[in-house]
CSV table of C-alpha atoms in Angstrom, one decimal:
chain,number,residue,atom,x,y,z
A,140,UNK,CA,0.0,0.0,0.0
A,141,UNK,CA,0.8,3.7,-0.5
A,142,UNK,CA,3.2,4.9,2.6
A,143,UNK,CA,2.0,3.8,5.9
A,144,UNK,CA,-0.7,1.2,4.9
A,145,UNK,CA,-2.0,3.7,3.7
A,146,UNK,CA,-30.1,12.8,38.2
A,147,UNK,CA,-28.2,12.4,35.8
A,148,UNK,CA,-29.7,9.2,34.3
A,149,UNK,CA,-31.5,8.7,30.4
A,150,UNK,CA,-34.7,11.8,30.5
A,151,UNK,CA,-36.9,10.3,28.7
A,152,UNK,CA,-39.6,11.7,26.9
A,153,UNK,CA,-42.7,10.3,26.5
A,154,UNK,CA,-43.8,9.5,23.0
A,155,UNK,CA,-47.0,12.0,23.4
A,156,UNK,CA,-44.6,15.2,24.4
A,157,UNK,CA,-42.0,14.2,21.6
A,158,UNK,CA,-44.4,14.0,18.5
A,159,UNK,CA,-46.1,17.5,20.0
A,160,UNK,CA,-42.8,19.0,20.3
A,161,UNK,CA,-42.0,17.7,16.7
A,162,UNK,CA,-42.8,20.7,14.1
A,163,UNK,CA,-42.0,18.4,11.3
A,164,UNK,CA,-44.4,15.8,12.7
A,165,UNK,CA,-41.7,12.9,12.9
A,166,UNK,CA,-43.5,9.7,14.3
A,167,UNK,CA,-41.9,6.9,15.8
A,168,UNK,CA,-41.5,5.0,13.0
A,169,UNK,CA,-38.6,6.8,12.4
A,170,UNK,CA,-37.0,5.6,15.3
A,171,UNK,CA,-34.0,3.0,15.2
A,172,UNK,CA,-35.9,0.0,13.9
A,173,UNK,CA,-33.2,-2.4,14.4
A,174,UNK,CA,-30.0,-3.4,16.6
A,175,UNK,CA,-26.7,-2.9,14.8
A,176,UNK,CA,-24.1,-5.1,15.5
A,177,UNK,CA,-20.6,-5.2,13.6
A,178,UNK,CA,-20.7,-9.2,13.8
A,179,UNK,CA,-20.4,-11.0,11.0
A,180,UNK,CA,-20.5,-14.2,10.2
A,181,UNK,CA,-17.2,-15.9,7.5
A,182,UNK,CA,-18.0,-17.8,4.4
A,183,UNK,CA,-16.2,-19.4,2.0
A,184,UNK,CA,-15.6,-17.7,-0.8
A,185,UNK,CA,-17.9,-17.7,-4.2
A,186,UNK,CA,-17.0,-19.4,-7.4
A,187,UNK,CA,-17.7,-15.6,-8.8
A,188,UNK,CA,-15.4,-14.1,-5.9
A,189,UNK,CA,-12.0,-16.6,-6.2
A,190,UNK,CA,-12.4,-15.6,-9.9
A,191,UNK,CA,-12.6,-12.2,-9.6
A,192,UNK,CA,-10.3,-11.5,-6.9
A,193,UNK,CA,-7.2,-13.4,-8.0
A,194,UNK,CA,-7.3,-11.1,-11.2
A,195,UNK,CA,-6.4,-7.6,-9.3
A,196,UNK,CA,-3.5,-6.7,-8.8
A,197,UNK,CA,-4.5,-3.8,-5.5
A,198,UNK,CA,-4.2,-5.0,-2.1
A,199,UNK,CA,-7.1,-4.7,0.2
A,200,UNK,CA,-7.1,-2.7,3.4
A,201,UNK,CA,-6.4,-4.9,6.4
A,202,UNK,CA,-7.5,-4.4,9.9
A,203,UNK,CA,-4.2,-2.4,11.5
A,204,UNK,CA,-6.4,-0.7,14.6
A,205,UNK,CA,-8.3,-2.3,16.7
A,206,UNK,CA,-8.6,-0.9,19.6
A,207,UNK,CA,-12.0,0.8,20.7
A,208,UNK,CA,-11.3,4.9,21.0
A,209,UNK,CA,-14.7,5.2,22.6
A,210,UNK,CA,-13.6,2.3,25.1
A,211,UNK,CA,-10.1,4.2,25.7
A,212,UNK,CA,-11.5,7.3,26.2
A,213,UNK,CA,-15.0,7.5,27.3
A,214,UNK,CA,-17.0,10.7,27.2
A,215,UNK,CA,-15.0,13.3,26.3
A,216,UNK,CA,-15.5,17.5,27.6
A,217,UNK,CA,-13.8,20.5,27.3
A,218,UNK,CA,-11.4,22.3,29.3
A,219,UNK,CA,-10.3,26.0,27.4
A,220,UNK,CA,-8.7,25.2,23.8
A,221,UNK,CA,-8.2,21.1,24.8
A,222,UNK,CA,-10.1,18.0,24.1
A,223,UNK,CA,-10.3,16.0,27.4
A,224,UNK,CA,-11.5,12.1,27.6
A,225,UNK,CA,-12.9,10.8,30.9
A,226,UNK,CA,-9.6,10.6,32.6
A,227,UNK,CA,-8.2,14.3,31.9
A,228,UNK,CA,-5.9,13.6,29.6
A,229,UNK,CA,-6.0,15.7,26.0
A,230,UNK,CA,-7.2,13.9,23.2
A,231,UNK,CA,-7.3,14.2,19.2
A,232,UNK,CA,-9.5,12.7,17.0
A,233,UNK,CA,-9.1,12.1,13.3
A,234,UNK,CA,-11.4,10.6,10.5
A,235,UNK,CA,-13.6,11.5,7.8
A,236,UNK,CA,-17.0,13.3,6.8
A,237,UNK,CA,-19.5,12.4,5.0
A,238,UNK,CA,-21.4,14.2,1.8
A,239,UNK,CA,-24.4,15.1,2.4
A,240,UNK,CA,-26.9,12.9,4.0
A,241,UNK,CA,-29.0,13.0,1.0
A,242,UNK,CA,-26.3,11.5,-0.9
A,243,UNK,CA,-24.9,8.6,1.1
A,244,UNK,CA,-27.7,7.7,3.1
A,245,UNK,CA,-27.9,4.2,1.5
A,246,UNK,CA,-24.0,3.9,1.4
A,247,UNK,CA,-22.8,3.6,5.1
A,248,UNK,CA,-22.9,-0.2,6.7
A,249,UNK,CA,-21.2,-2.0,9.3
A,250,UNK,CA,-18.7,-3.2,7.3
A,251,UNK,CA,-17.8,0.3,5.9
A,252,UNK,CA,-17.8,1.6,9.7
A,253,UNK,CA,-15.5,-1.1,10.5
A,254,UNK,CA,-12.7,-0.1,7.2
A,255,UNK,CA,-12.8,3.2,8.7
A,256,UNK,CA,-12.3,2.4,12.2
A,257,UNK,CA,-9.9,-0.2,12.0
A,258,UNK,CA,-8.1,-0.4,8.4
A,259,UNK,CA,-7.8,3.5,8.2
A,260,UNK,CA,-7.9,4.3,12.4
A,261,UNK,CA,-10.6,6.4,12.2
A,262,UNK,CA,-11.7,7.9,15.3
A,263,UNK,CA,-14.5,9.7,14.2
A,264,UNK,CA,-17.1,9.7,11.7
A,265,UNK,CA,-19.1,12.7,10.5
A,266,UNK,CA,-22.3,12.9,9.2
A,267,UNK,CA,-23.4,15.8,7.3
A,268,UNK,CA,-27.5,16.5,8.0
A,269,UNK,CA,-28.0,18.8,4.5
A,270,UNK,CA,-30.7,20.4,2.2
A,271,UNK,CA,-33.2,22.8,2.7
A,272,UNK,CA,-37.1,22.1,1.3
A,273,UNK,CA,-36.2,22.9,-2.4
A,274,UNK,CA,-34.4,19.7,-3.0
A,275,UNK,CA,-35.2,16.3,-1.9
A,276,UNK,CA,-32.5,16.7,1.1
A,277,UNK,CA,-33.4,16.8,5.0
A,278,UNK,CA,-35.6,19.5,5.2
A,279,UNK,CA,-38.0,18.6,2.3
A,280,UNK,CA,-38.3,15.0,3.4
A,281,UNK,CA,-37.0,14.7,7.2
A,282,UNK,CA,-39.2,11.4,7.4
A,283,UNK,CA,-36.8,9.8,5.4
A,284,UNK,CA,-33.4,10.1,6.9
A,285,UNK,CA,-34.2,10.6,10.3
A,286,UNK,CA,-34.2,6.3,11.1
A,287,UNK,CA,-30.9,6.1,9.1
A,288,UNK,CA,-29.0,8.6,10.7
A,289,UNK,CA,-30.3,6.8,13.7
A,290,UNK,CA,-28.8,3.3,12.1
A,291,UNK,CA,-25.6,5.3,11.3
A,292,UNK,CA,-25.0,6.4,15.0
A,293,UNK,CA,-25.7,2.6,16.7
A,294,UNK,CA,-22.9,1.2,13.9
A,295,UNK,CA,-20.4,3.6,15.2
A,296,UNK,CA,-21.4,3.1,18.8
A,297,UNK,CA,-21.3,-0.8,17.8
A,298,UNK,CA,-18.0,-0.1,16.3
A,299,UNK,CA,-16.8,1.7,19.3
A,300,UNK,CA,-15.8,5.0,17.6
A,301,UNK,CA,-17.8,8.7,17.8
A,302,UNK,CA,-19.6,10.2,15.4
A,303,UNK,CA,-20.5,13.6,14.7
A,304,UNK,CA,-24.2,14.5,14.0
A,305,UNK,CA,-24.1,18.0,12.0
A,306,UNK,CA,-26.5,20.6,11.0
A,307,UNK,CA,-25.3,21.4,7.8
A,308,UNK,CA,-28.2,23.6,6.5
A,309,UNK,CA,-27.7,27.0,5.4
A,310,UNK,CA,-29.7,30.0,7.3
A,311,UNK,CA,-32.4,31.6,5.2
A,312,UNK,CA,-35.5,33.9,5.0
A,313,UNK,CA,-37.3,30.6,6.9
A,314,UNK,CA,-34.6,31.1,9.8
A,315,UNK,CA,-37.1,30.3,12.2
A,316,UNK,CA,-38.3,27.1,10.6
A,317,UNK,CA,-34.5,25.9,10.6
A,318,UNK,CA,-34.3,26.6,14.0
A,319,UNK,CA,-37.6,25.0,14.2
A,320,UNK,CA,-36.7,21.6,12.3
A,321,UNK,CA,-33.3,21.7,14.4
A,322,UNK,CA,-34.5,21.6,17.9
A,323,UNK,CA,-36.7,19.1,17.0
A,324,UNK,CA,-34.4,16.6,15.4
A,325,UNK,CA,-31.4,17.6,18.2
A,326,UNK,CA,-34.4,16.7,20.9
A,327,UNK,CA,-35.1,13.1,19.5
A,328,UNK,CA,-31.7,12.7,18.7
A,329,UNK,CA,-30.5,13.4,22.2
A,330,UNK,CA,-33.4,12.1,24.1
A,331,UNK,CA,-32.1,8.5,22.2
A,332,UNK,CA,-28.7,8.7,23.0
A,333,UNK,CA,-28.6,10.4,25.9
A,334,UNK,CA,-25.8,8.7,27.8
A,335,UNK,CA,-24.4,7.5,24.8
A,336,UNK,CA,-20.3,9.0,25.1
A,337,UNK,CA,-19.8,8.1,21.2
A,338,UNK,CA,-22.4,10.8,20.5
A,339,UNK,CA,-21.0,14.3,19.6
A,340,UNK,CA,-23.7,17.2,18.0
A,341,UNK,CA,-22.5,19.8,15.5
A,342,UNK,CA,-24.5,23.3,15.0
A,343,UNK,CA,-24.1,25.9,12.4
A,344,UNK,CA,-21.7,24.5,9.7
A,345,UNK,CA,-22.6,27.2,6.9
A,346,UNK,CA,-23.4,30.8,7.0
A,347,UNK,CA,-26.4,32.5,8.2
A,348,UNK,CA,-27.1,34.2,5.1
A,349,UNK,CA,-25.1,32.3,1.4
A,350,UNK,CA,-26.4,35.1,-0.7
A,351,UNK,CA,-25.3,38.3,1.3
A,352,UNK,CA,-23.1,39.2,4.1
A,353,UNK,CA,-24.1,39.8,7.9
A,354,UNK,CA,-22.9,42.0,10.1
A,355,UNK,CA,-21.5,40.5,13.0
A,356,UNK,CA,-22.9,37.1,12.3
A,357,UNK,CA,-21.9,35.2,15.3
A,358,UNK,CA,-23.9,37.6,17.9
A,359,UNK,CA,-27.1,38.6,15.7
A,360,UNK,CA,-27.6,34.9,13.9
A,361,UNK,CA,-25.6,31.7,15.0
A,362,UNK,CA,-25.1,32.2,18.6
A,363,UNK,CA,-29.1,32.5,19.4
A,364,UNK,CA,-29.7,29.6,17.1
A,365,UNK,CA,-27.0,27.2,18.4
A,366,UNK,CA,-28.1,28.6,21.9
A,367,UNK,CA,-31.7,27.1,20.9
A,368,UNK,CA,-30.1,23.8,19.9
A,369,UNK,CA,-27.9,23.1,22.6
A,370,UNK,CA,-30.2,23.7,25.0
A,371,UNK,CA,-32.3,21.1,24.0
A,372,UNK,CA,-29.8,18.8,23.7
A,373,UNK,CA,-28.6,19.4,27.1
A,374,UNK,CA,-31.9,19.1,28.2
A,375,UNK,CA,-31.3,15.1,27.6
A,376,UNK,CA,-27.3,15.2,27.6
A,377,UNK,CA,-25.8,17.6,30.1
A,378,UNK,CA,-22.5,16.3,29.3
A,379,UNK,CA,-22.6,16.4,25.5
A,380,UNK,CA,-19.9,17.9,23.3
A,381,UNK,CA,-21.6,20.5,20.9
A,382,UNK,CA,-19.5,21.6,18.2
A,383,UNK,CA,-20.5,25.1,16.9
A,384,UNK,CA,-19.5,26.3,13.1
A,385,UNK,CA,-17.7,29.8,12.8
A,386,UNK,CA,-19.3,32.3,10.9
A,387,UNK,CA,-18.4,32.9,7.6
A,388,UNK,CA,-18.8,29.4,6.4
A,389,UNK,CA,-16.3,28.2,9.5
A,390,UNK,CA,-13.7,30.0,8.7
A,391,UNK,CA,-13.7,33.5,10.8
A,392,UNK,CA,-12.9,31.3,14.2
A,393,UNK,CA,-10.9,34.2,15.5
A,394,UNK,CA,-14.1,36.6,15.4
A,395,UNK,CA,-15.9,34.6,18.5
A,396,UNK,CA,-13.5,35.7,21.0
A,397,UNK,CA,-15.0,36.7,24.6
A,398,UNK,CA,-18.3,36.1,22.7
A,399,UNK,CA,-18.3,32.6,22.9
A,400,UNK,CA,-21.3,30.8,24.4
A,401,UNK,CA,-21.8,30.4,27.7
A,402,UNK,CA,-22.0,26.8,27.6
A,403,UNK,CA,-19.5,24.1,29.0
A,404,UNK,CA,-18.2,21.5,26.9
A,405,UNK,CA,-18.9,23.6,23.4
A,406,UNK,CA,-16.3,23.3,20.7
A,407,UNK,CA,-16.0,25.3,17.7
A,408,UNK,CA,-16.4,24.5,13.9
A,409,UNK,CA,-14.5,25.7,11.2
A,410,UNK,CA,-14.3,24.0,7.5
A,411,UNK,CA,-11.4,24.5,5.2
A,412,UNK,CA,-9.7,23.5,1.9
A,413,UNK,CA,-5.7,23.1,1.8
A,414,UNK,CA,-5.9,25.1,-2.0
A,415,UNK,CA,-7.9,28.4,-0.4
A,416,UNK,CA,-7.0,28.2,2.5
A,417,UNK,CA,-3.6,28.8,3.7
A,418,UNK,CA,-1.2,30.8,6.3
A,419,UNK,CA,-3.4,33.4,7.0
A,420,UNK,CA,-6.1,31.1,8.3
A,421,UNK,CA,-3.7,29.1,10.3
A,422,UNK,CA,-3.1,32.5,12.3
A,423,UNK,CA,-7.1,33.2,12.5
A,424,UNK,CA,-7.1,29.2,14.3
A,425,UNK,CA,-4.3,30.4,16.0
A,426,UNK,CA,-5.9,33.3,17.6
A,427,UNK,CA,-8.5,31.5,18.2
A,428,UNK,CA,-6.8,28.7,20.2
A,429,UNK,CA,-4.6,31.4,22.1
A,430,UNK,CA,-8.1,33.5,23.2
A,431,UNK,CA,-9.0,29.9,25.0
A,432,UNK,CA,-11.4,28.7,22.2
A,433,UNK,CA,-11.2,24.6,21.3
A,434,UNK,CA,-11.3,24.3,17.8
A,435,UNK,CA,-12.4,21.6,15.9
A,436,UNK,CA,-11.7,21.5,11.8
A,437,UNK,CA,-15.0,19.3,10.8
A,438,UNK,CA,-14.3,19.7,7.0
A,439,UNK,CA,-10.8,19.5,5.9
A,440,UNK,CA,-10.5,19.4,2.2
A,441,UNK,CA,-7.1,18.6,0.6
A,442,UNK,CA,-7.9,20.1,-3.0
A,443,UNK,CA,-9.0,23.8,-4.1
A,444,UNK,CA,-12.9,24.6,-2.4
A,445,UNK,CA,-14.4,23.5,-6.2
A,446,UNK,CA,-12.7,20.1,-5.4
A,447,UNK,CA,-10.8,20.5,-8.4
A,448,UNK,CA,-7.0,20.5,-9.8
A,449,UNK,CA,-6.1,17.7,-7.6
A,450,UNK,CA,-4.5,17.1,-3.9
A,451,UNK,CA,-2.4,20.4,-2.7
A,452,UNK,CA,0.1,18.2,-1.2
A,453,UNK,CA,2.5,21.4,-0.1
A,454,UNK,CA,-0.4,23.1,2.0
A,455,UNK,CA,-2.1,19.7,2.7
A,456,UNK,CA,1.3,18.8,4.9
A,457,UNK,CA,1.4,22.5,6.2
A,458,UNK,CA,-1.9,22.1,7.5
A,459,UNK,CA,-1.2,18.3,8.8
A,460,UNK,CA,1.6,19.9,11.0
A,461,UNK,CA,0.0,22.6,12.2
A,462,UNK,CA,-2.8,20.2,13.1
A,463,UNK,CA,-0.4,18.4,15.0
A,464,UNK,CA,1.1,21.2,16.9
A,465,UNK,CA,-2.1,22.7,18.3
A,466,UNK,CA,-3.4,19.2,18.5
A,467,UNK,CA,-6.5,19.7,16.9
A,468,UNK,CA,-8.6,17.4,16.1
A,469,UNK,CA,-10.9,17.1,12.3
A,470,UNK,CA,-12.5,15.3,9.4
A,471,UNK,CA,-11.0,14.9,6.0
A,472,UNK,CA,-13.8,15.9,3.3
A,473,UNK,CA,-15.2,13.4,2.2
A,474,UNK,CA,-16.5,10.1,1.7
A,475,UNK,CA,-20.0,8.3,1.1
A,476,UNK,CA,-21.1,10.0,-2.7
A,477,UNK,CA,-20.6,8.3,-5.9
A,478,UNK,CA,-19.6,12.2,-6.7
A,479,UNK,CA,-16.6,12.3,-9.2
A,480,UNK,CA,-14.3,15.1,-8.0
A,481,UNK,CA,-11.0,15.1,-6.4
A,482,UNK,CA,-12.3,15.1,-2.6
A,483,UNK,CA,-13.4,12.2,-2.7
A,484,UNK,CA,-11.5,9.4,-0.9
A,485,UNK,CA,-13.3,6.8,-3.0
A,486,UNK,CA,-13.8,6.4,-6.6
A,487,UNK,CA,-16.9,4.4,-6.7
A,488,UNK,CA,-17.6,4.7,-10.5
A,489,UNK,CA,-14.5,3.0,-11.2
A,490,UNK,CA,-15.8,-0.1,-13.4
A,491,UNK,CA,-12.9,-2.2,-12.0
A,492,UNK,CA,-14.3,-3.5,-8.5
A,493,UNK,CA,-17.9,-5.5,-8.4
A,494,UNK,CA,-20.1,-4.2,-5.8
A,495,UNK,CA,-18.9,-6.7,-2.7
A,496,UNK,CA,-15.2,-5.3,-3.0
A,497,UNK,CA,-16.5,-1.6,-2.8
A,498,UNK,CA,-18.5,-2.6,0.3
A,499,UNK,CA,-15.1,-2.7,2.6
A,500,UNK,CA,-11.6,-3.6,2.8
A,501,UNK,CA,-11.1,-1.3,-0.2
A,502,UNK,CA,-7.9,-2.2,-2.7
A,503,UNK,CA,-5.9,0.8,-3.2
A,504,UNK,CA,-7.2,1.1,-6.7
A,505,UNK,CA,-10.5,2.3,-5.9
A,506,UNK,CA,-8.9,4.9,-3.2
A,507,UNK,CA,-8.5,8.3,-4.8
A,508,UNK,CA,-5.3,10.3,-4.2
A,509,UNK,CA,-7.1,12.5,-1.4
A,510,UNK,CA,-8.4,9.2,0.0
A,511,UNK,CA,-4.7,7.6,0.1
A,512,UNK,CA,-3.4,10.9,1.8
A,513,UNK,CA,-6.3,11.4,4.1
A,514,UNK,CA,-5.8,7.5,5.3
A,515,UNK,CA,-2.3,7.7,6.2
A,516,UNK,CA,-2.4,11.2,8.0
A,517,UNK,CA,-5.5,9.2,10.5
A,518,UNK,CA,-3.2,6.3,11.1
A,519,UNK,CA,0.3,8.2,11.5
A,520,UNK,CA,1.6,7.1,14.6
A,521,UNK,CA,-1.4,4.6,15.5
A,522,UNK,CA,-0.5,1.3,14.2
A,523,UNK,CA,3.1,1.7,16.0
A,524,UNK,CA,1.5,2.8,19.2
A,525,UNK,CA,-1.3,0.2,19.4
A,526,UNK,CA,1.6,-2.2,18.6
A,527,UNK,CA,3.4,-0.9,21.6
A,528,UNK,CA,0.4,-1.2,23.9
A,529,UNK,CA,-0.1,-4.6,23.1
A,530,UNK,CA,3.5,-5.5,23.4
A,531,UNK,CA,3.2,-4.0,26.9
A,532,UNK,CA,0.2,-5.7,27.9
A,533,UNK,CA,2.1,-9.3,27.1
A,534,UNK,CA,4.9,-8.4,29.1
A,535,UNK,CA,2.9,-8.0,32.3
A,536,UNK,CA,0.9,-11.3,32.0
């Protein structure tokens, strides 16, 4: 492979109180219908797979990480600019984002929960809530995605990793029914997995406004809605981390300042591609970090924001350094669309892999060049530790 290869228990709400609360009227069919589990069960393999296999010359992904982050570290909070997990210690997580619900809502299984976790060492797993009522996204349809989102969350908790619920959907002229829809979902969502420590919300990804400018966003628009939010989700998870977006599509971080919320545990958002963005926004995380604010990059792209011209691999290691430095922790945008661009990790129209070998373990082959990149920068440093700890552990028995 490429490089590294490559009180306060559960408040629950009655089903009466959570359907009146519900402005988009979701009933409890869309709850989790089923238990997830990552087990599964081996076969021998098909006449059709020992023919097919044999015949490609990619390796598959192999399990290199397995031990439970969620298990290690418990529920995590926030102390000034660091990520804490149950035992104090600072923590970093590293993974990838999803496209927009609307567009990988079919693709996510266990199997593809456990590639991330264990053959890339994904910590984390975002999933991107997206759409307003002019498309067939979220907020035209929220019937439909609310159960799989659901299913989505009890694979990672399955899996032992977290994952990142996050309103991705842009502030309008129907502000109020966003903030509407958004309390609502963050309620059910929260009332479910209320003592859940995988569980981690996100408020506020995009802009209040895509079409004109605001002034000062962050006070007039995004902090009273993501005040909204989170109190609802507290109201079922005290101890939940909330991740807030930055205005200006995530990227003016440094404009929050001694306006931050007055909420515990709250990180904030801000989304980024290696092409656009470069020094100058490292120094607006920077200042960020230094006025005591925990940042958290939820979309790091590796190309130009148009996910074009290919991997900026000088400002892609820039920003993997200074990542590193100021541990913080983020995504790498993304994974889950058949979408052909250069962001994507996975190049699921290739016409070289059958449907079973796009379902995990992928061959290198069907890993794009921002996939292979993104990969190694989650397992740098992993596989050699977890190798260590194990080591460790036999020495003691």
């Amino acid at each position: 492979m490429n490089k590294i290869i490559c009180g306060a228990s559960v408040l629950l709400i009655s089903g009466a109180v959570m359907l009146s609360a519900c402005s988009m009227n979701l009933g409890p069919e869309t709850l989790p219908s089923t238990v997830v589990t990552t087990e599964t069960t081996e076969t021998e393999p098909t006449e059709t797979s020992a023919t097919i296999r044999p015949e490609l010359t990619d390796p598959f992904s192999v399990a290199l990480v397995t031990e439970s982050v969620v298990e290690k570290n418990g529920q995590l909070s926030i102390k000034g600019k660091s990520l804490l997990n149950s035992k104090g210690e600072e923590v970093v997580l590293k993974g990838m984002t999803s496209y927009g619900i609307h567009d990988c809502v079919d693709f996510f299984n266990s199997d593809i929960i456990r590639t991330l976790a264990e053959d890339w060492g994904s910590d984390v797993l975002r999933i991107a809530i997206t759409g307003d009522g002019a498309d067939s996204a979220f907020m035209k349809d929220p019937d439909k995605y609310f159960d799989p989102i659901c299913k989505i969350c009890d694979m990672c908790i399955s899996q032992g990793i977290y994952v990142i619920i996050d309103w991705d959907i842009h502030y309008d002229e129907a502000a109020t029914e966003n903030s509407k829809a958004a309390v609502d979902f963050f309620t059910r969502l929260s009332a479910i997995y209320a003592t859940s420590p995988n569980i981690i919300y996100g408020v506020s990804n995009y802009d209040a406004t895509p079409e004109e400018g605001v002034k000062d966003e962050w006070t007039k628009l995004i902090a009273p809605f993501a005040s909204d939010v989170i109190t609802a989700i507290r109201t079922n998870s005290p101890e939940a981390i909330v991740i807030v977006g930055a205005p200006s599509n995530g990227l003016d971080v440094d404009t929050i300042g001694k306006a931050k919320l007055k909420y515990d545990n709250v990180a904030y958002g801000c989304r980024l591609f290696s092409g656009n963005q470069k020094q100058e926004q490292r120094d607006k995380i920077k200042t960020a970090i230094d006025s005591g604010l925990c940042v958290f990059v939820t979309e790091w792209g590796l190309t130009m924001n148009d996910s074009k011209g290919g991997v900026c691999y000088l400002e892609s290691d820039r920003w993997s350094q200074f990542f590193e430095e100021n541990k913080i922790s983020w995504c790498n945008y993304g994974i889950g669309s058949f979408i052909n661009n250069d962001s994507n990790a996975l190049m699921l129209l290739s016409g070289k892999y059958n449907n079973d070998q796009k379902a995990s373990h992928w061959p290198d082959g069907l890993i794009s060049k921002s996939g292979l990149y993104a990969r190694e920068q989650i397992l740098k440093g992993k596989v050699a530790s977890e190798t260590s700890a194990t080591e460790s552990s036999a020495e003691t028995t």
